[in-house]
């Protein structure tokens, strides 16, 4: 099994640009989570999908952030427009139905200049 | 919602010593408590977890204990090795379809 796949692994962009992060969960997993990690705030849950449906997006910082899961094998997190304070590592994680364990992807390190 | 406090934030030990990291949680309905290890520049990886129907679980040099009455749980690492150096995160959830609430993390440094 390839595990959770994220792309790109690194992204450097300028303030105001649109950024799209991508995630492919482990095959057969029906829950998907997007997290943001910074030194100051630790690991924060941004949004959580179950069976492709957003269940809890209370962690999404503001309207500049949006997430979609068009099918069971793909999700995107978009930031438009990006700001320097969005610089962080963004992790995607997935979980199999009926279990508790979340498996994390390698993360995307985002730098907004 | 759930709140997880973790301490210490940093912990330095000598190789061969034991290390203990402690977490408290606020929601008495929480029943699943995983611990993740994150090496520098890598993803968090599950190292051990415990459910509220047991008080202790061991896996080689690591163990986790849970005190439901006091709402705290701890990670114990014995005979520490330099490769144990990493950031360790505790988390709590109600289980089922709920989400994990993470502590802020403990940076463990094991000196040779």
mmCIF file of C-alpha atoms in Angstrom:
data_model
loop_
_atom_site.group_PDB
_atom_site.id
_atom_site.type_symbol
_atom_site.label_atom_id
_atom_site.label_comp_id
_atom_site.label_asym_id
_atom_site.label_seq_id
_atom_site.Cartn_x
_atom_site.Cartn_y
_atom_site.Cartn_z
ATOM 1 C CA UNK A 1 0.000 0.000 0.000
ATOM 2 C CA UNK A 2 1.392 3.396 -0.963
ATOM 3 C CA UNK A 3 -0.021 5.175 2.034
ATOM 4 C CA UNK A 4 -1.541 8.647 1.928
ATOM 5 C CA UNK A 5 -0.127 10.633 -0.965
ATOM 6 C CA UNK A 6 0.159 14.428 -0.987
ATOM 7 C CA UNK A 7 1.332 16.833 -3.637
ATOM 8 C CA UNK A 8 3.198 19.004 -4.000
ATOM 9 C CA UNK A 9 5.683 18.300 -1.198
ATOM 10 C CA UNK A 10 6.913 21.879 -1.230
ATOM 11 C CA UNK A 11 5.220 25.010 -2.490
ATOM 12 C CA UNK A 12 6.609 28.509 -2.549
ATOM 13 C CA UNK A 13 4.308 31.240 -3.741
ATOM 14 C CA UNK A 14 3.782 34.947 -3.461
ATOM 15 C CA UNK A 15 1.131 36.664 -1.421
ATOM 16 C CA UNK A 16 -2.144 36.912 -3.267
ATOM 17 C CA UNK A 17 -1.633 33.824 -5.390
ATOM 18 C CA UNK A 18 -3.950 30.814 -5.363
ATOM 19 C CA UNK A 19 -2.554 27.635 -3.846
ATOM 20 C CA UNK A 20 -4.004 24.141 -4.312
ATOM 21 C CA UNK A 21 -2.861 21.211 -2.202
ATOM 22 C CA UNK A 22 -3.794 17.657 -3.174
ATOM 23 C CA UNK A 23 -4.341 14.444 -1.264
ATOM 24 C CA UNK A 24 -4.999 10.833 -2.178
ATOM 25 C CA UNK A 25 -6.147 8.782 0.830
ATOM 26 C CA UNK A 26 -5.346 5.132 1.391
ATOM 27 C CA UNK A 27 -7.590 2.969 -0.765
ATOM 28 C CA UNK A 28 -10.635 1.821 1.187
ATOM 29 C CA UNK A 29 -10.417 4.568 3.785
ATOM 30 C CA UNK A 30 -13.634 6.561 4.008
ATOM 31 C CA UNK A 31 -12.588 9.425 6.293
ATOM 32 C CA UNK A 32 -10.179 12.180 5.313
ATOM 33 C CA UNK A 33 -8.727 14.952 7.445
ATOM 34 C CA UNK A 34 -6.800 18.124 6.596
ATOM 35 C CA UNK A 35 -4.470 19.500 9.296
ATOM 36 C CA UNK A 36 -2.207 22.526 9.509
ATOM 37 C CA UNK A 37 0.965 22.416 11.615
ATOM 38 C CA UNK A 38 2.871 25.448 12.872
ATOM 39 C CA UNK A 39 5.278 25.943 15.737
ATOM 40 C CA UNK A 40 2.930 28.357 17.455
ATOM 41 C CA UNK A 41 -0.364 26.484 17.127
ATOM 42 C CA UNK A 42 0.705 22.861 16.791
ATOM 43 C CA UNK A 43 -1.485 20.449 14.808
ATOM 44 C CA UNK A 44 -4.849 22.007 13.979
ATOM 45 C CA UNK A 45 -7.716 20.180 12.296
ATOM 46 C CA UNK A 46 -9.015 22.250 9.392
ATOM 47 C CA UNK A 47 -11.744 20.037 7.939
ATOM 48 C CA UNK A 48 -12.942 16.447 8.062
ATOM 49 C CA UNK A 49 -14.747 14.436 5.368
ATOM 50 C CA UNK A 50 -16.651 11.212 5.825
ATOM 51 C CA UNK A 51 -17.692 9.334 2.672
ATOM 52 C CA UNK A 52 -16.705 12.405 0.644
ATOM 53 C CA UNK A 53 -19.059 14.680 2.611
ATOM 54 C CA UNK A 54 -17.638 17.529 4.737
ATOM 55 C CA UNK A 55 -18.630 16.807 8.337
ATOM 56 C CA UNK A 56 -16.787 19.468 10.314
ATOM 57 C CA UNK A 57 -15.159 22.541 8.782
ATOM 58 C CA UNK A 58 -15.089 24.613 11.957
ATOM 59 C CA UNK A 59 -11.316 24.686 11.847
ATOM 60 C CA UNK A 60 -11.091 26.384 8.471
ATOM 61 C CA UNK A 61 -9.538 29.759 9.303
ATOM 62 C CA UNK A 62 -11.578 31.950 6.988
ATOM 63 C CA UNK A 63 -13.269 32.181 3.643
ATOM 64 C CA UNK A 64 -9.943 32.164 1.854
ATOM 65 C CA UNK A 65 -9.726 28.441 2.605
ATOM 66 C CA UNK A 66 -11.885 25.851 0.848
ATOM 67 C CA UNK A 67 -11.733 22.075 0.557
ATOM 68 C CA UNK A 68 -13.372 19.546 -1.716
ATOM 69 C CA UNK A 69 -13.551 15.810 -2.024
ATOM 70 C CA UNK A 70 -15.085 15.006 -5.410
ATOM 71 C CA UNK A 71 -14.544 11.266 -5.016
ATOM 72 C CA UNK A 72 -13.237 8.700 -2.553
ATOM 73 C CA UNK A 73 -9.673 8.877 -3.854
ATOM 74 C CA UNK A 74 -8.992 12.597 -4.116
ATOM 75 C CA UNK A 75 -9.265 15.778 -2.080
ATOM 76 C CA UNK A 76 -8.034 19.337 -2.495
ATOM 77 C CA UNK A 77 -7.391 22.195 -0.108
ATOM 78 C CA UNK A 78 -7.351 25.601 -1.771
ATOM 79 C CA UNK A 79 -6.187 28.920 -0.414
ATOM 80 C CA UNK A 80 -7.179 32.001 -2.389
ATOM 81 C CA UNK A 81 -5.697 34.528 -1.963
ATOM 82 C CA UNK A 82 -2.737 33.258 0.020
ATOM 83 C CA UNK A 83 -1.086 35.319 2.777
ATOM 84 C CA UNK A 84 2.295 34.982 4.547
ATOM 85 C CA UNK A 85 0.541 33.802 7.730
ATOM 86 C CA UNK A 86 -0.670 30.749 5.808
ATOM 87 C CA UNK A 87 2.897 29.454 5.718
ATOM 88 C CA UNK A 88 2.842 26.068 7.453
ATOM 89 C CA UNK A 89 3.001 22.340 6.839
ATOM 90 C CA UNK A 90 -0.338 20.962 5.690
ATOM 91 C CA UNK A 91 -1.035 17.298 6.391
ATOM 92 C CA UNK A 92 -3.731 15.071 5.020
ATOM 93 C CA UNK A 93 -4.722 11.944 6.958
ATOM 94 C CA UNK A 94 -7.147 9.116 6.269
ATOM 95 C CA UNK A 95 -8.962 6.555 8.364
ATOM 96 C CA UNK A 96 -10.646 3.266 7.568
ATOM 97 C CA UNK A 97 -14.319 2.854 8.375
ATOM 98 C CA UNK A 98 -14.904 1.339 11.800
ATOM 99 C CA UNK A 99 -11.410 2.093 13.089
ATOM 100 C CA UNK A 100 -9.856 4.939 15.071
ATOM 101 C CA UNK A 101 -6.333 5.156 13.651
ATOM 102 C CA UNK A 102 -5.490 8.055 11.370
ATOM 103 C CA UNK A 103 -2.641 7.656 8.878
ATOM 104 C CA UNK A 104 -0.855 10.815 7.857
ATOM 105 C CA UNK A 105 0.551 11.755 4.499
ATOM 106 C CA UNK A 106 4.061 13.233 4.116
ATOM 107 C CA UNK A 107 2.729 16.788 4.199
ATOM 108 C CA UNK A 108 3.072 19.859 2.001
ATOM 109 C CA UNK A 109 5.375 22.606 3.215
ATOM 110 C CA UNK A 110 3.846 25.889 2.075
ATOM 111 C CA UNK A 111 5.771 29.127 2.083
ATOM 112 C CA UNK A 112 3.970 32.326 1.156
ATOM 113 C CA UNK A 113 6.327 35.240 0.504
ATOM 114 C CA UNK B 1 -15.123 20.576 22.869
ATOM 115 C CA UNK B 2 -12.237 18.422 23.957
ATOM 116 C CA UNK B 3 -9.066 20.056 25.273
ATOM 117 C CA UNK B 4 -5.777 18.145 25.606
ATOM 118 C CA UNK B 5 -2.900 19.514 27.661
ATOM 119 C CA UNK B 6 0.552 17.957 27.259
ATOM 120 C CA UNK B 7 3.717 18.409 29.298
ATOM 121 C CA UNK B 8 6.583 18.878 29.366
ATOM 122 C CA UNK B 9 7.074 20.771 26.126
ATOM 123 C CA UNK B 10 10.718 19.679 26.009
ATOM 124 C CA UNK B 11 12.487 16.766 27.673
ATOM 125 C CA UNK B 12 16.189 15.968 27.616
ATOM 126 C CA UNK B 13 17.481 12.620 28.845
ATOM 127 C CA UNK B 14 20.644 10.591 28.647
ATOM 128 C CA UNK B 15 20.697 7.442 26.560
ATOM 129 C CA UNK B 16 19.436 4.526 28.634
ATOM 130 C CA UNK B 17 17.285 6.667 30.913
ATOM 131 C CA UNK B 18 13.499 6.532 30.988
ATOM 132 C CA UNK B 19 11.254 9.294 29.650
ATOM 133 C CA UNK B 20 7.698 10.090 30.711
ATOM 134 C CA UNK B 21 5.296 12.413 28.891
ATOM 135 C CA UNK B 22 1.951 13.279 30.440
ATOM 136 C CA UNK B 23 -1.365 14.444 28.987
ATOM 137 C CA UNK B 24 -4.692 15.457 30.467
ATOM 138 C CA UNK B 25 -8.026 15.652 28.681
ATOM 139 C CA UNK B 26 -11.245 17.429 29.491
ATOM 140 C CA UNK B 27 -14.076 15.415 27.930
ATOM 141 C CA UNK B 28 -15.007 12.404 30.051
ATOM 142 C CA UNK B 29 -16.636 10.853 26.957
ATOM 143 C CA UNK B 30 -13.240 10.446 25.263
ATOM 144 C CA UNK B 31 -12.305 6.801 24.978
ATOM 145 C CA UNK B 32 -9.455 6.567 22.467
ATOM 146 C CA UNK B 33 -5.951 7.896 23.204
ATOM 147 C CA UNK B 34 -3.208 7.521 20.568
ATOM 148 C CA UNK B 35 0.389 8.672 20.706
ATOM 149 C CA UNK B 36 2.184 9.840 17.584
ATOM 150 C CA UNK B 37 5.917 10.282 16.977
ATOM 151 C CA UNK B 38 7.097 12.897 14.516
ATOM 152 C CA UNK B 39 10.724 12.991 13.452
ATOM 153 C CA UNK B 40 12.134 16.206 12.035
ATOM 154 C CA UNK B 41 10.641 16.923 8.622
ATOM 155 C CA UNK B 42 8.528 13.769 8.646
ATOM 156 C CA UNK B 43 4.889 12.888 9.128
ATOM 157 C CA UNK B 44 3.335 11.992 12.511
ATOM 158 C CA UNK B 45 3.268 8.222 12.916
ATOM 159 C CA UNK B 46 1.225 6.221 15.405
ATOM 160 C CA UNK B 47 3.422 4.410 17.926
ATOM 161 C CA UNK B 48 0.881 3.152 20.458
ATOM 162 C CA UNK B 49 -2.718 3.722 21.461
ATOM 163 C CA UNK B 50 -5.012 2.815 24.310
ATOM 164 C CA UNK B 51 -8.742 2.603 24.769
ATOM 165 C CA UNK B 52 -10.624 3.449 27.917
ATOM 166 C CA UNK B 53 -11.446 -0.159 28.728
ATOM 167 C CA UNK B 54 -7.801 -0.859 29.638
ATOM 168 C CA UNK B 55 -5.457 0.840 32.068
ATOM 169 C CA UNK B 56 -2.091 0.020 30.538
ATOM 170 C CA UNK B 57 -0.631 -1.188 27.276
ATOM 171 C CA UNK B 58 2.970 -2.116 26.433
ATOM 172 C CA UNK B 59 4.904 -2.580 23.231
ATOM 173 C CA UNK B 60 8.564 -3.390 23.761
ATOM 174 C CA UNK B 61 10.182 -0.256 25.236
ATOM 175 C CA UNK B 62 7.076 1.919 25.180
ATOM 176 C CA UNK B 63 4.017 1.809 27.376
ATOM 177 C CA UNK B 64 0.960 3.945 27.893
ATOM 178 C CA UNK B 65 -1.088 4.239 31.071
ATOM 179 C CA UNK B 66 -4.567 5.691 31.453
ATOM 180 C CA UNK B 67 -6.329 7.016 34.542
ATOM 181 C CA UNK B 68 -9.945 7.654 33.541
ATOM 182 C CA UNK B 69 -10.915 9.049 36.929
ATOM 183 C CA UNK B 70 -8.229 11.717 36.804
ATOM 184 C CA UNK B 71 -8.554 12.090 33.013
ATOM 185 C CA UNK B 72 -4.887 11.741 32.310
ATOM 186 C CA UNK B 73 -2.693 9.380 30.341
ATOM 187 C CA UNK B 74 1.054 9.012 30.023
ATOM 188 C CA UNK B 75 3.670 7.675 27.618
ATOM 189 C CA UNK B 76 6.622 5.833 29.114
ATOM 190 C CA UNK B 77 9.768 5.082 27.122
ATOM 191 C CA UNK B 78 12.385 2.899 28.804
ATOM 192 C CA UNK B 79 16.035 2.443 27.836
ATOM 193 C CA UNK B 80 15.912 5.477 25.577
ATOM 194 C CA UNK B 81 18.060 5.555 22.459
ATOM 195 C CA UNK B 82 19.185 8.491 20.285
ATOM 196 C CA UNK B 83 16.716 7.388 17.592
ATOM 197 C CA UNK B 84 13.896 8.059 20.076
ATOM 198 C CA UNK B 85 14.638 11.774 19.666
ATOM 199 C CA UNK B 86 11.537 13.320 18.080
ATOM 200 C CA UNK B 87 8.383 15.263 18.893
ATOM 201 C CA UNK B 88 5.694 13.162 20.561
ATOM 202 C CA UNK B 89 2.017 14.079 20.391
ATOM 203 C CA UNK B 90 -0.806 12.740 22.497
ATOM 204 C CA UNK B 91 -4.401 12.909 21.312
ATOM 205 C CA UNK B 92 -7.902 12.069 22.459
ATOM 206 C CA UNK B 93 -11.192 11.313 20.771
ATOM 207 C CA UNK B 94 -14.607 9.961 21.536
ATOM 208 C CA UNK B 95 -13.976 7.269 18.963
ATOM 209 C CA UNK B 96 -16.177 6.078 16.181
ATOM 210 C CA UNK B 97 -16.611 8.867 13.663
ATOM 211 C CA UNK B 98 -15.191 11.649 15.828
ATOM 212 C CA UNK B 99 -11.984 13.622 15.326
ATOM 213 C CA UNK B 100 -8.711 13.647 17.245
ATOM 214 C CA UNK B 101 -7.737 16.553 19.485
ATOM 215 C CA UNK B 102 -3.960 16.778 19.758
ATOM 216 C CA UNK B 103 -1.744 18.066 22.530
ATOM 217 C CA UNK B 104 0.913 20.664 21.657
ATOM 218 C CA UNK B 105 3.694 18.106 21.546
ATOM 219 C CA UNK B 106 6.828 17.215 23.554
ATOM 220 C CA UNK B 107 10.266 17.475 22.000
ATOM 221 C CA UNK B 108 12.326 14.579 23.352
ATOM 222 C CA UNK B 109 16.092 14.760 23.006
ATOM 223 C CA UNK B 110 18.121 11.686 23.881
ATOM 224 C CA UNK B 111 21.830 12.400 24.260
ATOM 225 C CA UNK B 112 24.380 9.619 23.682
#
